[in-house]
Amino acid sequence: MDDDPATEILEATYRALCEHGYADLTMKDIAAESERSKAAIHYHYDSKENLFVEFLDYLFERYTDHLTAAEDGRPRDRLFELLEVVLGETEAKPGQEFRTAMLEVKAQAPYAPAIRERLERFDEYLLDHVTETVEAGVEAGEFDESVEPGDAAEFLVTAITGAHTRRVTVDRSTEELANLLQGYIERTLLVDEKSEDAD
Amino acid sequence: MDDDPATEILEATYRALCEHGYADLTMKDIAAESERSKAAIHYHYDSKENLFVEFLDYLFERYTDHLTAAEDGRPRDRLFELLEVVLGETEAKPGQEFRTAMLEVKAQAPYAPAIRERLERFDEYLLDHVTETVEAGVEAGEFDESVEPGDAAEFLVTAITGAHTRRVTVDRSTEELANLLQGYIERTLLVDEKSEDAD
């Protein structure tokens, strides 16, 4: 167990969220997963929303660590690696309970500005990361010079978001969708998949 | 006012859902929007979930009516028209409250088989509709013969789903995303945007 009370509470929040979902989650549920009492948790966080905002910050830190881990290699390979990080389904990845709870949280965004702000941070980080990778690919001559990095990134982030939603809603494998996105990158971004003779 | 009690209750459900969201919605809220008493509503539907399943069937009927309205013209134009139907933002379209409530409902899918079944029906209908339109385009020689209609449809439906989620979560315009999808169709499906000399 982590000795830092904040981290221990956030890890308990993760477990409680997977078990109860977001709408039904109470401070009592979190206390039940924690080594700390409900009163001790209230001492750190005065409301479920405040605790949850901290929890999203904690997830964001882990998320950016995972994404920056895929920063070596050619831009094309970095994009494929990124798809694996955000859409791969392995035992080490969060399960359906967590993904479902996060979809519930997304539906809170219009009513909870602090939550929306955090969700925007995830979206923008991914968008910037993909934009920079596509830009690097265009500069290196690996991606077609007609590719507009911002548009390609917006498109990929939208498809990645849709893959997460459909995984929860209609149980569509995100890994299969990652393969389709890889096909999109090969067909529309890469120079060597297009006519090399084009002006 | 519609005299059919079922339709009147479903219309009241729509208004109550926009006002309260799904998690907090009660039969009492629906009665408050209806001409009928809570007891009369309970007479028709014995639980909120059962009422909601009927509500999704009612939405599905309207949805398929809108999509089949875009069945004339060339496959390329039908796809663009479909993007306008599912992603266009006009005053006549459901607002942010409704979209947010539907995202909440999507997060219920893993825990409510009857709701999941309905959501799958929406997803499959759109998937089939796009697949058939792309198939028609390939047959007519308008789309490239190397295009795999099922894959292109899966890709477009995933991006459309992501556009709906991001509209709620990060307030990204679905109309702008529709333009990006139109660009995708032009670049990767249409024959005349690719090298005409290709084998």
Short mmCIF file of C-alpha atoms in Angstrom, two decimals:
data_model
loop_
_atom_site.label_atom_id
_atom_site.label_comp_id
_atom_site.label_asym_id
_atom_site.label_seq_id
_atom_site.Cartn_x
_atom_site.Cartn_y
_atom_site.Cartn_z
CA MET A 1 0.00 0.00 0.00
CA ASP A 2 1.11 3.49 -0.85
CA ASP A 3 1.74 5.57 2.27
CA ASP A 4 0.65 8.83 0.62
CA PRO A 5 -2.97 9.30 1.76
CA ALA A 6 -3.97 11.12 -1.44
CA THR A 7 -2.68 8.35 -3.69
CA GLU A 8 -4.24 5.65 -1.53
CA ILE A 9 -7.63 7.43 -1.70
CA LEU A 10 -7.35 7.86 -5.48
CA GLU A 11 -6.54 4.17 -5.92
CA ALA A 12 -9.56 3.35 -3.75
CA THR A 13 -11.63 5.69 -5.96
CA TYR A 14 -10.55 3.68 -9.01
CA ARG A 15 -11.70 0.41 -7.46
CA ALA A 16 -14.97 1.90 -6.14
CA LEU A 17 -15.71 3.47 -9.52
CA CYS A 18 -15.27 0.14 -11.30
CA GLU A 19 -17.59 -1.50 -8.82
CA HIS A 20 -20.37 1.11 -8.54
CA GLY A 21 -20.16 3.34 -11.62
CA TYR A 22 -20.08 7.12 -11.31
CA ALA A 23 -23.74 8.08 -10.76
CA ASP A 24 -24.17 5.76 -7.78
CA LEU A 25 -20.70 6.29 -6.29
CA THR A 26 -20.63 7.62 -2.73
CA MET A 27 -17.85 8.69 -0.38
CA LYS A 28 -18.86 5.66 1.71
CA ASP A 29 -18.15 3.33 -1.24
CA ILE A 30 -14.71 4.90 -1.63
CA ALA A 31 -14.04 4.55 2.11
CA ALA A 32 -15.01 0.87 1.87
CA GLU A 33 -12.21 0.36 -0.72
CA SER A 34 -9.74 2.46 1.26
CA GLU A 35 -7.69 2.00 4.42
CA ARG A 36 -9.13 5.30 5.57
CA SER A 37 -12.42 6.27 7.15
CA LYS A 38 -15.11 8.26 5.38
CA ALA A 39 -14.30 11.15 7.77
CA ALA A 40 -10.62 11.02 6.80
CA ILE A 41 -11.56 11.11 3.11
CA HIS A 42 -13.87 14.07 3.74
CA TYR A 43 -10.95 15.78 5.46
CA HIS A 44 -9.03 15.63 2.14
CA TYR A 45 -11.94 16.22 -0.26
CA ASP A 46 -15.10 18.03 0.72
CA SER A 47 -17.29 16.61 -2.04
CA LYS A 48 -17.50 13.70 -4.45
CA GLU A 49 -16.98 16.11 -7.35
CA ASN A 50 -13.80 17.58 -5.84
CA LEU A 51 -12.42 14.12 -5.18
CA PHE A 52 -13.30 13.17 -8.72
CA VAL A 53 -11.56 16.18 -10.20
CA GLU A 54 -8.40 15.11 -8.34
CA PHE A 55 -8.94 11.59 -9.61
CA LEU A 56 -9.08 12.87 -13.22
CA ASP A 57 -5.83 14.77 -12.66
CA TYR A 58 -4.26 11.57 -11.37
CA LEU A 59 -5.49 9.66 -14.45
CA PHE A 60 -4.23 12.44 -16.72
CA GLU A 61 -0.73 12.09 -15.31
CA ARG A 62 -0.75 8.35 -15.98
CA TYR A 63 -2.22 8.92 -19.45
CA THR A 64 0.45 11.40 -20.52
CA ASP A 65 3.17 9.06 -19.16
CA HIS A 66 1.83 6.28 -21.38
CA LEU A 67 1.58 8.49 -24.45
CA THR A 68 5.03 10.02 -24.11
CA ALA A 69 6.46 6.51 -23.77
CA ALA A 70 5.71 6.14 -27.50
CA GLU A 71 7.92 9.01 -28.65
CA ASP A 72 10.78 7.19 -30.34
CA GLY A 73 10.97 6.01 -33.89
CA ARG A 74 9.52 7.19 -37.18
CA PRO A 75 6.33 9.28 -37.08
CA ARG A 76 4.38 6.48 -38.81
CA ASP A 77 5.45 3.96 -36.17
CA ARG A 78 4.76 6.46 -33.39
CA LEU A 79 1.18 6.87 -34.63
CA PHE A 80 0.69 3.09 -34.75
CA GLU A 81 2.17 2.80 -31.26
CA LEU A 82 -0.19 5.54 -30.05
CA LEU A 83 -3.19 3.63 -31.43
CA GLU A 84 -1.96 0.58 -29.52
CA VAL A 85 -1.67 2.64 -26.30
CA VAL A 86 -5.15 4.20 -26.54
CA LEU A 87 -7.07 1.34 -28.20
CA GLY A 88 -5.16 -1.88 -27.46
CA GLU A 89 -6.99 -4.44 -25.33
CA THR A 90 -4.70 -6.37 -23.05
CA GLU A 91 -5.16 -7.73 -19.57
CA ALA A 92 -3.17 -4.81 -18.19
CA LYS A 93 -5.62 -2.29 -19.69
CA PRO A 94 -8.66 -0.95 -17.81
CA GLY A 95 -11.65 -3.21 -18.20
CA GLN A 96 -15.21 -2.61 -19.32
CA GLU A 97 -16.32 -1.40 -15.85
CA PHE A 98 -13.82 1.43 -15.90
CA ARG A 99 -14.54 2.40 -19.51
CA THR A 100 -18.26 2.46 -18.73
CA ALA A 101 -17.77 4.66 -15.67
CA MET A 102 -15.66 7.06 -17.74
CA LEU A 103 -18.45 7.32 -20.32
CA GLU A 104 -20.81 8.23 -17.46
CA VAL A 105 -18.32 10.88 -16.36
CA LYS A 106 -18.19 12.29 -19.91
CA ALA A 107 -21.97 12.77 -19.77
CA GLN A 108 -21.43 14.94 -16.66
CA ALA A 109 -19.25 17.43 -18.54
CA PRO A 110 -22.00 19.90 -19.52
CA TYR A 111 -23.10 20.21 -15.89
CA ALA A 112 -19.76 20.19 -14.06
CA PRO A 113 -17.28 22.81 -15.34
CA ALA A 114 -14.34 21.40 -13.34
CA ILE A 115 -14.93 17.94 -14.83
CA ARG A 116 -15.35 19.37 -18.34
CA GLU A 117 -12.06 21.24 -17.96
CA ARG A 118 -10.25 17.98 -17.14
CA LEU A 119 -11.88 16.08 -20.00
CA GLU A 120 -10.89 18.90 -22.36
CA ARG A 121 -7.33 18.50 -21.16
CA PHE A 122 -7.32 14.81 -22.17
CA ASP A 123 -8.81 15.65 -25.57
CA GLU A 124 -6.41 18.52 -26.24
CA TYR A 125 -3.38 16.55 -25.12
CA LEU A 126 -4.19 13.73 -27.53
CA LEU A 127 -5.01 16.21 -30.29
CA ASP A 128 -1.70 18.08 -29.83
CA HIS A 129 0.24 14.84 -29.61
CA VAL A 130 -1.23 13.49 -32.87
CA THR A 131 -0.87 16.87 -34.62
CA GLU A 132 2.82 17.07 -33.71
CA THR A 133 3.44 13.51 -34.84
CA VAL A 134 1.74 14.11 -38.20
CA GLU A 135 3.67 17.40 -38.60
CA ALA A 136 6.93 15.54 -37.93
CA GLY A 137 5.92 12.96 -40.56
CA VAL A 138 5.20 15.63 -43.17
CA GLU A 139 8.50 17.38 -42.40
CA ALA A 140 10.39 14.09 -42.67
CA GLY A 141 8.76 13.41 -46.05
CA GLU A 142 7.14 10.25 -44.67
CA PHE A 143 3.59 11.68 -44.88
CA ASP A 144 2.17 13.33 -47.97
CA GLU A 145 2.80 17.08 -48.04
CA SER A 146 -0.88 17.71 -48.85
CA VAL A 147 -1.86 16.32 -45.41
CA GLU A 148 -3.13 19.00 -43.03
CA PRO A 149 -1.83 17.80 -39.61
CA GLY A 150 -4.54 19.57 -37.57
CA ASP A 151 -7.35 18.05 -39.65
CA ALA A 152 -5.81 14.58 -39.66
CA ALA A 153 -5.41 14.77 -35.87
CA GLU A 154 -8.99 15.99 -35.34
CA PHE A 155 -10.19 13.10 -37.47
CA LEU A 156 -8.12 10.49 -35.63
CA VAL A 157 -9.07 11.79 -32.16
CA THR A 158 -12.76 11.72 -33.14
CA ALA A 159 -12.46 8.13 -34.38
CA ILE A 160 -10.54 7.09 -31.22
CA THR A 161 -13.27 8.67 -29.06
CA GLY A 162 -15.94 6.86 -31.08
CA ALA A 163 -14.08 3.58 -30.64
CA HIS A 164 -14.17 4.05 -26.85
CA THR A 165 -17.90 4.86 -26.89
CA ARG A 166 -18.82 1.94 -29.15
CA ARG A 167 -16.74 -0.41 -26.98
CA VAL A 168 -19.07 0.39 -24.07
CA THR A 169 -22.34 0.79 -25.95
CA VAL A 170 -22.28 -1.98 -28.56
CA ASP A 171 -19.25 -3.98 -27.37
CA ARG A 172 -17.24 -3.39 -30.56
CA SER A 173 -13.57 -4.33 -30.14
CA THR A 174 -11.31 -1.26 -29.99
CA GLU A 175 -8.47 -3.40 -31.33
CA GLU A 176 -10.35 -4.02 -34.59
CA LEU A 177 -11.07 -0.31 -34.83
CA ALA A 178 -7.36 0.38 -34.25
CA ASN A 179 -6.64 -1.79 -37.32
CA LEU A 180 -9.07 0.28 -39.39
CA LEU A 181 -7.41 3.49 -38.22
CA GLN A 182 -4.02 2.04 -39.14
CA GLY A 183 -5.44 1.37 -42.62
CA TYR A 184 -6.61 4.99 -42.79
CA ILE A 185 -3.12 6.23 -41.92
CA GLU A 186 -1.56 3.94 -44.53
CA ARG A 187 -3.96 4.95 -47.28
CA THR A 188 -4.28 8.68 -46.68
CA LEU A 189 -1.17 9.92 -44.91
CA LEU A 190 1.78 7.87 -46.08
CA VAL A 191 3.63 8.97 -49.15
CA ASP A 192 4.62 5.49 -50.27
CA GLU A 193 1.02 4.28 -50.43
CA LYS A 194 0.15 6.99 -52.93
CA SER A 195 1.43 7.73 -56.39
CA GLU A 196 5.10 8.66 -55.95
CA ASP A 197 4.98 10.46 -59.30
CA ALA A 198 2.41 13.01 -58.17
CA ASP A 199 3.59 16.59 -58.38
CA MET B 1 -51.78 17.29 -28.03
CA ASP B 2 -51.65 13.77 -29.38
CA ASP B 3 -54.58 11.69 -28.16
CA ASP B 4 -52.63 8.42 -28.13
CA PRO B 5 -51.58 7.98 -24.48
CA ALA B 6 -48.39 6.08 -25.38
CA THR B 7 -47.18 8.84 -27.74
CA GLU B 8 -48.10 11.56 -25.28
CA ILE B 9 -46.12 9.81 -22.52
CA LEU B 10 -43.12 9.32 -24.83
CA GLU B 11 -43.15 13.00 -25.78
CA ALA B 12 -43.30 13.88 -22.07
CA THR B 13 -40.34 11.51 -21.53
CA TYR B 14 -38.36 13.46 -24.13
CA ARG B 15 -39.01 16.76 -22.34
CA ALA B 16 -38.34 15.32 -18.88
CA LEU B 17 -35.12 13.69 -20.09
CA CYS B 18 -33.85 17.00 -21.48
CA GLU B 19 -34.62 18.69 -18.20
CA HIS B 20 -33.37 16.11 -15.68
CA GLY B 21 -30.92 13.82 -17.52
CA TYR B 22 -31.26 10.04 -17.37
CA ALA B 23 -29.72 9.12 -13.99
CA ASP B 24 -31.96 11.49 -12.03
CA LEU B 25 -35.10 10.96 -14.13
CA THR B 26 -38.13 9.69 -12.19
CA MET B 27 -41.63 8.64 -13.23
CA LYS B 28 -42.78 11.69 -11.27
CA ASP B 29 -40.69 13.99 -13.52
CA ILE B 30 -42.26 12.39 -16.58
CA ALA B 31 -45.76 12.79 -15.11
CA ALA B 32 -44.99 16.48 -14.48
CA GLU B 33 -44.35 16.93 -18.24
CA SER B 34 -47.39 14.84 -19.20
CA GLU B 35 -51.16 15.36 -19.16
CA ARG B 36 -51.35 12.08 -17.28
CA SER B 37 -50.89 11.16 -13.64
CA LYS B 38 -47.95 9.16 -12.34
CA ALA B 39 -50.42 6.30 -11.69
CA ALA B 40 -51.62 6.39 -15.29
CA ILE B 41 -48.03 6.24 -16.53
CA HIS B 42 -47.31 3.31 -14.21
CA TYR B 43 -50.37 1.61 -15.69
CA HIS B 44 -48.65 1.69 -19.11
CA TYR B 45 -45.06 1.08 -18.00
CA ASP B 46 -44.16 -0.71 -14.80
CA SER B 47 -40.63 0.69 -14.51
CA LYS B 48 -38.47 3.55 -15.70
CA GLU B 49 -36.34 1.08 -17.68
CA ASN B 50 -39.38 -0.37 -19.50
CA LEU B 51 -40.64 3.09 -20.35
CA PHE B 52 -37.19 3.99 -21.55
CA VAL B 53 -36.93 0.95 -23.78
CA GLU B 54 -40.22 2.02 -25.44
CA PHE B 55 -38.81 5.53 -25.72
CA LEU B 56 -35.72 4.20 -27.55
CA ASP B 57 -37.99 2.27 -29.96
CA TYR B 58 -39.90 5.50 -30.60
CA LEU B 59 -36.63 7.37 -31.27
CA PHE B 60 -35.44 4.54 -33.52
CA GLU B 61 -38.53 4.90 -35.71
CA ARG B 62 -37.93 8.63 -36.12
CA TYR B 63 -34.23 8.01 -36.77
CA THR B 64 -34.82 5.49 -39.56
CA ASP B 65 -37.41 7.83 -41.11
CA HIS B 66 -34.81 10.59 -41.24
CA LEU B 67 -32.12 8.34 -42.68
CA THR B 68 -34.30 6.79 -45.38
CA ALA B 69 -35.35 10.30 -46.42
CA ALA B 70 -31.80 10.62 -47.84
CA GLU B 71 -32.08 7.72 -50.31
CA ASP B 72 -32.20 9.50 -53.64
CA GLY B 73 -29.31 10.63 -55.77
CA ARG B 74 -25.78 9.41 -56.33
CA PRO B 75 -24.14 7.35 -53.56
CA ARG B 76 -21.61 10.12 -52.91
CA ASP B 77 -24.39 12.68 -52.40
CA ARG B 78 -26.36 10.22 -50.25
CA LEU B 79 -23.35 9.82 -47.95
CA PHE B 80 -22.97 13.60 -47.65
CA GLU B 81 -26.71 13.92 -46.99
CA LEU B 82 -26.45 11.22 -44.32
CA LEU B 83 -23.63 13.14 -42.59
CA GLU B 84 -25.88 16.20 -42.60
CA VAL B 85 -28.75 14.18 -41.06
CA VAL B 86 -26.65 12.64 -38.27
CA LEU B 87 -24.19 15.49 -37.60
CA GLY B 88 -25.82 18.70 -38.84
CA GLU B 89 -26.58 21.31 -36.19
CA THR B 90 -29.74 23.26 -36.88
CA GLU B 91 -32.37 24.68 -34.57
CA ALA B 92 -34.66 21.77 -35.47
CA LYS B 93 -32.08 19.25 -34.19
CA PRO B 94 -32.02 17.96 -30.60
CA GLY B 95 -30.03 20.21 -28.35
CA GLN B 96 -27.14 19.62 -25.97
CA GLU B 97 -29.45 18.47 -23.13
CA PHE B 98 -30.82 15.62 -25.20
CA ARG B 99 -27.41 14.61 -26.56
CA THR B 100 -26.01 14.60 -23.03
CA ALA B 101 -28.85 12.43 -21.73
CA MET B 102 -28.31 9.98 -24.60
CA LEU B 103 -24.62 9.71 -23.67
CA GLU B 104 -25.72 8.86 -20.12
CA VAL B 105 -28.04 6.20 -21.56
CA LYS B 106 -25.14 4.74 -23.59
CA ALA B 107 -23.20 4.29 -20.35
CA GLN B 108 -26.11 2.15 -19.07
CA ALA B 109 -25.76 -0.38 -21.89
CA PRO B 110 -23.44 -2.84 -20.09
CA TYR B 111 -25.88 -3.08 -17.18
CA ALA B 112 -29.25 -3.07 -18.98
CA PRO B 113 -29.54 -5.73 -21.72
CA ALA B 114 -32.82 -4.30 -23.11
CA ILE B 115 -31.21 -0.86 -23.48
CA ARG B 116 -28.06 -2.35 -25.03
CA GLU B 117 -30.20 -4.24 -27.55
CA ARG B 118 -31.85 -0.96 -28.65
CA LEU B 119 -28.55 0.89 -28.88
CA GLU B 120 -27.13 -1.96 -30.95
CA ARG B 121 -30.08 -1.57 -33.29
CA PHE B 122 -29.21 2.11 -33.91
CA ASP B 123 -25.56 1.22 -34.49
CA GLU B 124 -26.35 -1.68 -36.85
CA TYR B 125 -28.91 0.30 -38.80
CA LEU B 126 -26.42 3.09 -39.46
CA LEU B 127 -23.68 0.57 -40.26
CA ASP B 128 -25.90 -1.30 -42.76
CA HIS B 129 -27.11 1.92 -44.31
CA VAL B 130 -23.57 3.23 -44.87
CA THR B 131 -22.33 -0.18 -46.09
CA GLU B 132 -25.11 -0.38 -48.69
CA THR B 133 -24.48 3.17 -49.87
CA VAL B 134 -20.74 2.52 -50.27
CA GLU B 135 -21.49 -0.78 -52.06
CA ALA B 136 -23.80 1.07 -54.44
CA GLY B 137 -21.05 3.62 -55.07
CA VAL B 138 -18.48 0.91 -55.85
CA GLU B 139 -20.94 -0.84 -58.20
CA ALA B 140 -21.72 2.43 -59.96
CA GLY B 141 -17.99 3.06 -60.45
CA GLU B 142 -18.24 6.25 -58.37
CA PHE B 143 -16.13 4.85 -55.51
CA ASP B 144 -12.79 3.16 -55.99
CA GLU B 145 -13.11 -0.60 -56.50
CA SER B 146 -10.43 -1.22 -53.86
CA VAL B 147 -12.74 0.23 -51.18
CA GLU B 148 -14.07 -2.41 -48.78
CA PRO B 149 -17.64 -1.16 -47.99
CA GLY B 150 -17.88 -2.87 -44.59
CA ASP B 151 -14.58 -1.39 -43.40
CA ALA B 152 -15.39 2.09 -44.74
CA ALA B 153 -18.78 1.94 -42.98
CA GLU B 154 -17.28 0.76 -39.69
CA PHE B 155 -14.82 3.62 -39.88
CA LEU B 156 -17.48 6.25 -40.65
CA VAL B 157 -19.86 5.00 -37.94
CA THR B 158 -17.02 5.09 -35.39
CA ALA B 159 -16.14 8.66 -36.36
CA ILE B 160 -19.82 9.72 -36.26
CA THR B 161 -20.14 8.18 -32.78
CA GLY B 162 -16.99 9.99 -31.67
CA ALA B 163 -18.35 13.27 -33.04
CA HIS B 164 -21.47 12.84 -30.88
CA THR B 165 -19.40 12.05 -27.77
CA ARG B 166 -16.99 14.96 -28.29
CA ARG B 167 -19.92 17.32 -28.86
CA VAL B 168 -21.08 16.58 -25.30
CA THR B 169 -17.72 16.17 -23.61
CA VAL B 170 -15.55 18.90 -25.13
CA ASP B 171 -18.20 20.90 -27.03
CA ARG B 172 -16.63 20.26 -30.44
CA SER B 173 -18.98 21.17 -33.30
CA THR B 174 -20.37 18.09 -35.07
CA GLU B 175 -20.77 20.18 -38.21
CA GLU B 176 -17.02 20.78 -38.42
CA LEU B 177 -16.46 17.07 -37.90
CA ALA B 178 -18.98 16.36 -40.69
CA ASN B 179 -16.79 18.49 -42.99
CA LEU B 180 -13.73 16.42 -42.05
CA LEU B 181 -15.64 13.20 -42.77
CA GLN B 182 -16.71 14.62 -46.12
CA GLY B 183 -13.03 15.25 -46.85
CA TYR B 184 -12.25 11.64 -45.90
CA ILE B 185 -14.90 10.38 -48.33
CA GLU B 186 -13.56 12.62 -51.09
CA ARG B 187 -9.94 11.60 -50.56
CA THR B 188 -10.28 7.88 -49.92
CA LEU B 189 -13.49 6.63 -51.54
CA LEU B 190 -14.10 8.64 -54.68
CA VAL B 191 -12.51 7.48 -57.88
CA ASP B 192 -12.00 10.96 -59.35
CA GLU B 193 -9.90 12.15 -56.40
CA LYS B 194 -7.37 9.38 -56.98
CA SER B 195 -5.11 8.60 -59.88
CA GLU B 196 -7.44 7.62 -62.74
CA ASP B 197 -4.57 5.74 -64.35
CA ALA B 198 -4.19 3.28 -61.51
CA ASP B 199 -4.56 -0.32 -62.52
#
